[in-house]
Tab-separated table of C-alpha atoms and ligand atoms in Angstrom:
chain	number	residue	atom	x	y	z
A	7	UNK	CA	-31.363	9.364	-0.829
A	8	UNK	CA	-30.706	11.510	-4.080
A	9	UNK	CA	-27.407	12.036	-4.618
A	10	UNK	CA	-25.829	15.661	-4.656
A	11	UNK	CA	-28.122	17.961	-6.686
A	12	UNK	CA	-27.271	21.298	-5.869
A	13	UNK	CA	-29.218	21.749	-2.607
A	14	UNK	CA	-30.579	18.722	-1.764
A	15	UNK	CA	-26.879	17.532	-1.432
A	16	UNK	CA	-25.958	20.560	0.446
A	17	UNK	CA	-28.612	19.686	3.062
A	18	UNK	CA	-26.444	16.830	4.679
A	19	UNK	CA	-23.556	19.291	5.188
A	20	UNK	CA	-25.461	21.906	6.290
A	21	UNK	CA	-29.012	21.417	7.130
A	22	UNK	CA	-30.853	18.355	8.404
A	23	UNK	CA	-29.205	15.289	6.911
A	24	UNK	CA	-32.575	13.319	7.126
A	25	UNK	CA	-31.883	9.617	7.346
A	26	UNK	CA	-28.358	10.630	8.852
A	27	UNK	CA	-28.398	10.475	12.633
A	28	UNK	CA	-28.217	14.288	13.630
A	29	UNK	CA	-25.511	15.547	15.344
A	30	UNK	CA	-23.525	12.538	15.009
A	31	UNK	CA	-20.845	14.703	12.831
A	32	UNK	CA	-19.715	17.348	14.486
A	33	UNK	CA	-16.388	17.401	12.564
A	34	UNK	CA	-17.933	16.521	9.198
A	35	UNK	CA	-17.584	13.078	9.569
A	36	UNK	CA	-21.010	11.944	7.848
A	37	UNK	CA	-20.869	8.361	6.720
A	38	UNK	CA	-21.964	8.430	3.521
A	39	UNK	CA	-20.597	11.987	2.485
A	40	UNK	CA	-19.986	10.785	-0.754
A	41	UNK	CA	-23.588	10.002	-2.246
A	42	UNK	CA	-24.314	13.524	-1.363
A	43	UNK	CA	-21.492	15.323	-2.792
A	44	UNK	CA	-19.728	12.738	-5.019
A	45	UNK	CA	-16.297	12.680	-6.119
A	46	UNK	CA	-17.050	12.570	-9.426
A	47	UNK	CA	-18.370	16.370	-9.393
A	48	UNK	CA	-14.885	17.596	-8.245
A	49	UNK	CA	-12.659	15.138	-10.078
A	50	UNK	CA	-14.277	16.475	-13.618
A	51	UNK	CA	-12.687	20.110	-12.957
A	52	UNK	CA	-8.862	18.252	-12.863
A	53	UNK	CA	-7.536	17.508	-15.792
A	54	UNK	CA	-5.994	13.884	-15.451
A	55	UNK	CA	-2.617	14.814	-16.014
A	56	UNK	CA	-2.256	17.449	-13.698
A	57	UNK	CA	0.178	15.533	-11.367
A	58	UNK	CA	2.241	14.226	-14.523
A	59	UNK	CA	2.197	18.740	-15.023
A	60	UNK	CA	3.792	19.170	-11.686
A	61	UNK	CA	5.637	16.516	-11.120
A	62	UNK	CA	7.334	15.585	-14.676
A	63	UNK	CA	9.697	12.484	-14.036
A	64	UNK	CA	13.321	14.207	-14.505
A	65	UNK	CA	15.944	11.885	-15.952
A	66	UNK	CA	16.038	8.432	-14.069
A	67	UNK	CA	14.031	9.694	-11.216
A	68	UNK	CA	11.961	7.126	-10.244
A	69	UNK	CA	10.837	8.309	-6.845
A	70	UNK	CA	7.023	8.040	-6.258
A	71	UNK	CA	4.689	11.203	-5.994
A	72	UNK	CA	3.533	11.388	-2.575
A	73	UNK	CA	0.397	12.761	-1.580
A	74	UNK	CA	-1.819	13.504	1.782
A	75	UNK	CA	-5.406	13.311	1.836
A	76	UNK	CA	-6.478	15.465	4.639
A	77	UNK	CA	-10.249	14.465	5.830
A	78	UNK	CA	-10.580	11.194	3.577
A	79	UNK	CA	-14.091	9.885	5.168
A	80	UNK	CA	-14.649	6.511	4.003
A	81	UNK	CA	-11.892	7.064	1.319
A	82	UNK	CA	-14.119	6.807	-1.824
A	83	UNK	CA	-12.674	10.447	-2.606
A	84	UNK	CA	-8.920	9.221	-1.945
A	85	UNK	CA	-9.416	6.214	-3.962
A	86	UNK	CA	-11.050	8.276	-6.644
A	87	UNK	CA	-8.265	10.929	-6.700
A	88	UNK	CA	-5.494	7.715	-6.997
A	89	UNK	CA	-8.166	6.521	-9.917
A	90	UNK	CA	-8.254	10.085	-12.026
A	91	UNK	CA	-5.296	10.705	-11.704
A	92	UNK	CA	-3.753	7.262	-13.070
A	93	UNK	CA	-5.773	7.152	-16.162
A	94	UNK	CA	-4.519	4.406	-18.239
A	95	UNK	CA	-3.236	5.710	-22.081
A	96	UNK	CA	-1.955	2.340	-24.232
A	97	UNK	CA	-1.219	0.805	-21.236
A	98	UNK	CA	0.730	3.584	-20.009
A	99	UNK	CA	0.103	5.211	-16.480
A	100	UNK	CA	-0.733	8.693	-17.746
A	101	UNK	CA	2.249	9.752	-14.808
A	102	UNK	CA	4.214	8.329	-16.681
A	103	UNK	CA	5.747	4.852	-16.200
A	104	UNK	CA	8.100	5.896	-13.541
A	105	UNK	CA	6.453	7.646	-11.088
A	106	UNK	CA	3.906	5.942	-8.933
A	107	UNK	CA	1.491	7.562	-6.761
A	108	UNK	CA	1.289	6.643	-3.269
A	109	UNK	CA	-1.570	8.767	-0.631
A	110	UNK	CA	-1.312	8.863	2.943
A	111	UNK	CA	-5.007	9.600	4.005
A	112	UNK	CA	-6.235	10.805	7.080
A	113	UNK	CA	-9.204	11.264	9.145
A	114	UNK	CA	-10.153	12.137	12.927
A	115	UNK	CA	-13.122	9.680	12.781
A	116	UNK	CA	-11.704	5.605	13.547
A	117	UNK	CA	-14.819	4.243	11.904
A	118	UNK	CA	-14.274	5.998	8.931
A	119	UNK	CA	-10.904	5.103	8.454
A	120	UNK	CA	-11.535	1.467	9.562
A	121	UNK	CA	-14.322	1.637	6.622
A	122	UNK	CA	-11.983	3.303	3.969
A	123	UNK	CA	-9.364	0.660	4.821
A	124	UNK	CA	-11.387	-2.515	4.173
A	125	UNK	CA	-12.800	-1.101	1.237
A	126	UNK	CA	-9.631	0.426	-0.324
A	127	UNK	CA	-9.400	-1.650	-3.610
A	128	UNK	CA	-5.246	-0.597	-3.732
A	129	UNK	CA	-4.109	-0.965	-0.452
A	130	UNK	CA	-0.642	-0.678	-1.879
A	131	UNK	CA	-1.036	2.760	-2.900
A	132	UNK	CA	-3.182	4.328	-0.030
A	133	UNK	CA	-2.481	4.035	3.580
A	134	UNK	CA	-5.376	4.966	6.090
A	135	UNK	CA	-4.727	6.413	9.277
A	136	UNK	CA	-7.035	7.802	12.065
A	137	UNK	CA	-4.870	11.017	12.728
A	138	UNK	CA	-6.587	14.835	14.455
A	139	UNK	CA	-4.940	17.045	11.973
A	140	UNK	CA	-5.423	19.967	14.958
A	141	UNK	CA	-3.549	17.631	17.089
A	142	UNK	CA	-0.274	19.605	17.503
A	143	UNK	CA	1.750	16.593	19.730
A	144	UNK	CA	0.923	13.882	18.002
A	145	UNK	CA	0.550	14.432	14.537
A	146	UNK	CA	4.445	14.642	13.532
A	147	UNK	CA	4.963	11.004	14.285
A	148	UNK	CA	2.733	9.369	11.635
A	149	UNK	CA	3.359	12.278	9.296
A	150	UNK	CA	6.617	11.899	9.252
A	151	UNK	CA	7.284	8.112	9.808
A	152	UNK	CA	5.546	7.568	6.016
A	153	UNK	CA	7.454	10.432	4.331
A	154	UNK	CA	10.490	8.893	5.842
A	155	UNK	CA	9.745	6.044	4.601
A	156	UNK	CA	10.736	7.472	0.764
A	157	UNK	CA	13.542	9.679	2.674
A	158	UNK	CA	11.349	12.286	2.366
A	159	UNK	CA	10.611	15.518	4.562
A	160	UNK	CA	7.159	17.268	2.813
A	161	UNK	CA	4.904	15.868	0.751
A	162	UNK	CA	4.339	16.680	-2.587
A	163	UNK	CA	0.795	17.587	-2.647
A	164	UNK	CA	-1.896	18.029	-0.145
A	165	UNK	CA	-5.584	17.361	-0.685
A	166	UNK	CA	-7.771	19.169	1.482
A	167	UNK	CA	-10.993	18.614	0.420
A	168	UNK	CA	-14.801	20.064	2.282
A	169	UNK	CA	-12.530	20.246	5.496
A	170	UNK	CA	-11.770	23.776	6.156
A	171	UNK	CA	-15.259	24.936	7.463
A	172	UNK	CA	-15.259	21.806	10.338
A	173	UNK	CA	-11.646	23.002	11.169
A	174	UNK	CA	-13.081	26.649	11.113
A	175	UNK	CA	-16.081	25.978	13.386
A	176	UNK	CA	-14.679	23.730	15.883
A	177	UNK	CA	-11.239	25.485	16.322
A	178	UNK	CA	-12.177	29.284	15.449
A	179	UNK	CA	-9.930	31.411	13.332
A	180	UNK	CA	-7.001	30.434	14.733
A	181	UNK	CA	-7.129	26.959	14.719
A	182	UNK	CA	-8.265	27.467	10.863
A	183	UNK	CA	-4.991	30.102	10.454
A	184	UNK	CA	-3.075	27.300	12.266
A	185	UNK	CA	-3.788	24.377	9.940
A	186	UNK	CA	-3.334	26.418	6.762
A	187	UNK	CA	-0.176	26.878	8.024
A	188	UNK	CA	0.789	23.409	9.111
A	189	UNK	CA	-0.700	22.133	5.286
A	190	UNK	CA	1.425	24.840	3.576
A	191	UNK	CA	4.377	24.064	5.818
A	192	UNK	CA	4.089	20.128	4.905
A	193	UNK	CA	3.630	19.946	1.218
A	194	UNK	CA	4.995	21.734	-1.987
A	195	UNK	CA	1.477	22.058	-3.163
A	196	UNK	CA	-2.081	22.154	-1.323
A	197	UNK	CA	-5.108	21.916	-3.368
A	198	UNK	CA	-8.448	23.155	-1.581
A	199	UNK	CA	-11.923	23.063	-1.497
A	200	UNK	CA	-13.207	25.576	0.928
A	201	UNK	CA	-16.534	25.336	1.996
A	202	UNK	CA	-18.857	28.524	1.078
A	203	UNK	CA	-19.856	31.310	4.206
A	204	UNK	CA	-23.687	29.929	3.860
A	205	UNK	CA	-22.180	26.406	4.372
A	206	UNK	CA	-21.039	27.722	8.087
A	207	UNK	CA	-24.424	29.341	9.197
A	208	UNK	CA	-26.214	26.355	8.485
A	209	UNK	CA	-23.784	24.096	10.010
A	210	UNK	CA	-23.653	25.706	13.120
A	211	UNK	CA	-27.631	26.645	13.858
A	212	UNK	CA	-28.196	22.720	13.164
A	213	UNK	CA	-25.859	21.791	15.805
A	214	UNK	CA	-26.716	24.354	18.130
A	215	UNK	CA	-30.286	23.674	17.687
A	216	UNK	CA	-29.092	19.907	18.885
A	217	UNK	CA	-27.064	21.191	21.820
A	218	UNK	CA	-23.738	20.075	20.628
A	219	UNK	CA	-21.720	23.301	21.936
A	220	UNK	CA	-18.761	22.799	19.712
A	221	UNK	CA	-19.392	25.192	17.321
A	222	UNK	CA	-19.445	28.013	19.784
A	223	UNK	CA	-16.617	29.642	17.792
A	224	UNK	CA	-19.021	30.491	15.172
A	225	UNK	CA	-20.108	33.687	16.876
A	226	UNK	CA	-17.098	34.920	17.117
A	227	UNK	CA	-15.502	34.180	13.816
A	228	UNK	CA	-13.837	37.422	12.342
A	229	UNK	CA	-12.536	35.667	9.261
A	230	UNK	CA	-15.762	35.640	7.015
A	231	UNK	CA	-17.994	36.016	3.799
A	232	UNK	CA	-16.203	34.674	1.061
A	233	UNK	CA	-14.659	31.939	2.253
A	234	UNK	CA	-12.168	30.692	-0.652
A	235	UNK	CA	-10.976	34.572	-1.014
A	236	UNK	CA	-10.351	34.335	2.672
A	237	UNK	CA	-8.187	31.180	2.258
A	238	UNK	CA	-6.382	32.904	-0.751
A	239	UNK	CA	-5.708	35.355	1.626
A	240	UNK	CA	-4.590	33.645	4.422
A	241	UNK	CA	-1.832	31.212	1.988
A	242	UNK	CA	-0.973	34.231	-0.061
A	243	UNK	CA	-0.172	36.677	2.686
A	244	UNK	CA	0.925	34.487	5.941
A	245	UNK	CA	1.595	31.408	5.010
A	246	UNK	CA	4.350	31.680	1.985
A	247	UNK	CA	2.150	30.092	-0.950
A	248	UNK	CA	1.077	31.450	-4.075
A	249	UNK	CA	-2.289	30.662	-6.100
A	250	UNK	CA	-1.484	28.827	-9.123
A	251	UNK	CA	-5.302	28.049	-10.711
A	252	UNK	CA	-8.448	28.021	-9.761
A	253	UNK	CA	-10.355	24.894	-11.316
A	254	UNK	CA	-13.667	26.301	-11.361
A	255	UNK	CA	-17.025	26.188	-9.249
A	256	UNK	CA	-18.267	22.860	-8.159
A	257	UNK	CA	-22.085	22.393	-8.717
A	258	UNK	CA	-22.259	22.980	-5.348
A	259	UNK	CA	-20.553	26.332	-5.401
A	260	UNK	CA	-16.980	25.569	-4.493
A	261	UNK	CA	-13.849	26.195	-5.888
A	262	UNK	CA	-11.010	23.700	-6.120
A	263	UNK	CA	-7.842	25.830	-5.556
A	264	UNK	CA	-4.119	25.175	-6.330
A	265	UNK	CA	-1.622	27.073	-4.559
A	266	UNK	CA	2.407	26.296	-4.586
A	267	UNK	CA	5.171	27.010	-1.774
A	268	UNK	CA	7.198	29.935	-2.634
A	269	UNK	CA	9.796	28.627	-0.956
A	270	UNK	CA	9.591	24.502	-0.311
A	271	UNK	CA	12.069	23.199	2.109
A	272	UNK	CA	12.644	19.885	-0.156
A	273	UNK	CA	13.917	19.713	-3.801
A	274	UNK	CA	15.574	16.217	-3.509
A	275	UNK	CA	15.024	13.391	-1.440
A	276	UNK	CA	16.649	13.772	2.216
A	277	UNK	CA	19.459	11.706	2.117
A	278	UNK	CA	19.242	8.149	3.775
A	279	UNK	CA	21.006	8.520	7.562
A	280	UNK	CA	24.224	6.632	6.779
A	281	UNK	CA	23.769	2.614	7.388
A	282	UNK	CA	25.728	1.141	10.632
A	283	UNK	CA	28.639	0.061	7.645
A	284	UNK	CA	28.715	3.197	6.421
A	285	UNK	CA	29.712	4.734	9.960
A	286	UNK	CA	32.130	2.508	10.449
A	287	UNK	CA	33.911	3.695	7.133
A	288	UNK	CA	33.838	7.370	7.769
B	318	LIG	C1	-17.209	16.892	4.833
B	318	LIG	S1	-16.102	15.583	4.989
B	318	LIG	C2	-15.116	15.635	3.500
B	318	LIG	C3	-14.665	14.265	3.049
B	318	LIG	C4	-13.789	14.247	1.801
B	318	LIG	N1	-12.596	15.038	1.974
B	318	LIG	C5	-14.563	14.736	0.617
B	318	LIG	O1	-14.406	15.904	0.238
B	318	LIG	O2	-15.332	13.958	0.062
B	318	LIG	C6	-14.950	16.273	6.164
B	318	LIG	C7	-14.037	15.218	6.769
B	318	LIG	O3	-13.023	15.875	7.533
B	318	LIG	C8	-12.787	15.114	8.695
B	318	LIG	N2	-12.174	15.959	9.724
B	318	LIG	C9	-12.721	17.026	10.346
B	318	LIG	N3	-11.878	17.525	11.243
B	318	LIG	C10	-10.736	16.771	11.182
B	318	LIG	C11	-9.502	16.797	11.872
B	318	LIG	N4	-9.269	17.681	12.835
B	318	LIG	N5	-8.556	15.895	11.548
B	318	LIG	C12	-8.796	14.978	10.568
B	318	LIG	N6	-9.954	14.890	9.892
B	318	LIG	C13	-10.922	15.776	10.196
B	318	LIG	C14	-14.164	14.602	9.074
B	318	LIG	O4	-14.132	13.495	9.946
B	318	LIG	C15	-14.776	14.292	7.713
B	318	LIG	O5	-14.614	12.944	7.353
């Protein structure tokens, strides 16, 4: 199978994905997303030091940057993000010797994530969980047992790659409303890649044309046309953030946007809950 030129890549998101079993991704979980639209077509509108931008190392500070793939597949985009951004300069991490990177990545789909684990090449820096981002009760746990584990309460960027239109169609405007606002509440900046209107129609008339009834919100979606104005919209206006660049168009016709928390609720680390010795000296 070709790999994403223009269209043809388009098709497995959209239209017939051919060799792909049909209807076997109602959330967007195709198995081999990435031949058809390839990390490599995104990654080229971030410059490599963008992170080392946001996240300059301040005086001794040696905590890690902390980021959350939402949607990672098979994790060839996660690992690729680690990879761009990590460039090495004279054998210097372009962040910057003091700052690692470390991703939490997540994905609704347990093969996927089984896949992306065993194939992670730094399992150090990426940890792969099977997590429904929509899943109001039992998302907080994992979420917050890895920020925790850096004494941390948000992270400090969110990834949100080709997800928004699967979150759109399957959980309807509010559901999409609702997870902008639970990615803007978690991190102090979200970087997205909306998925275009004529993405959506296509989506939804294949899987209603295989009976999967999932998508049933589509009719009824009031929150329409262009889509990445729509999200500017939505993380401008409701949910507290403001757009900091757009990175361009994507051969495929989607923007990578950056937006930042107005207000975040973390500057510094959370403190460390005070050690059984420490109690005892208080
Ligand atoms: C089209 S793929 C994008 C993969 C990757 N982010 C990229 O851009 O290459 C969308 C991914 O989002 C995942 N997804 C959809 N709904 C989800 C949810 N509620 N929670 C977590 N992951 C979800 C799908 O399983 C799928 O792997």
């Amino acid at each position: 199978m070709a790999a994403a030129a223009g269209g043809v890549g388009e098709a497995v998101e959209t239209e017939d994905p051919g060799a792909l079993q049909p209807g076997a991704a109602p959330f967007g979980n195709f198995p081999h997303y990435s031949r058809f639209h390839p990390p490599e077509q995104r990654l080229c509108l971030l410059p490599p030091e963008l992170l080392r931008q946001l996240f300059p190392p301040e005086g001794a500070e040696r905590r890690p940057i902390l980021g959350l793939d939402v949607g990672c597949n098979t994790g060839d985009l996660s690992v690729a993000l680690y990879k761009h951004f990590l460039p090495l300069h004279d054998g210097e991490t372009c962040l910057g010797a003091s700052r690692e990177l470390r991703l939490l990545c997540c994905d609704i789909d347990p093969v996927l994530v089984e896949r992306a684990e065993k194939e992670c090449p730094f399992p150090d820096a990426l940890t792969f969980i099977t997590l429904d981002i929509m899943d109001q009760r039992n998302r907080k746990v994992p979420l917050s047992s890895f920020l925790s584990q850096f004494g941390r309460s948000v992270f400090d960027i969110v990834f949100c790659m080709s997800v928004t239109m699967w979150i759109h169609l399957n959980h309807g405007d509010h559901g999409l409303w609702e997870f902008l606002a639970h990615l803007s509440s978690l991190c102090q900046y979200l970087l997205v890649e909306p998925q275009p209107w004529k993405c959506y129609r296509a989506a939804a008339r294949r899987l209603r044309k295989l009976g999967l009834h999932h998508f049933d919100h589509f009719r009824s979606l009031t929150i329409r046309g262009d889509m990445a104005s729509q999200i500017v919209r939505i993380l401008t206006q409701d949910h507290a953030m403001e757009l900091v660049r757009c990175f361009g168009n994507t051969s495929w016709d989607r923007s990578l946007l950056l937006f930042r928390a107005k207000h975040t609720m973390e500057t510094h680390p959370t403190p460390e809950p005070p050690t059984e010795r420490q109690k005892g000296t208080d």
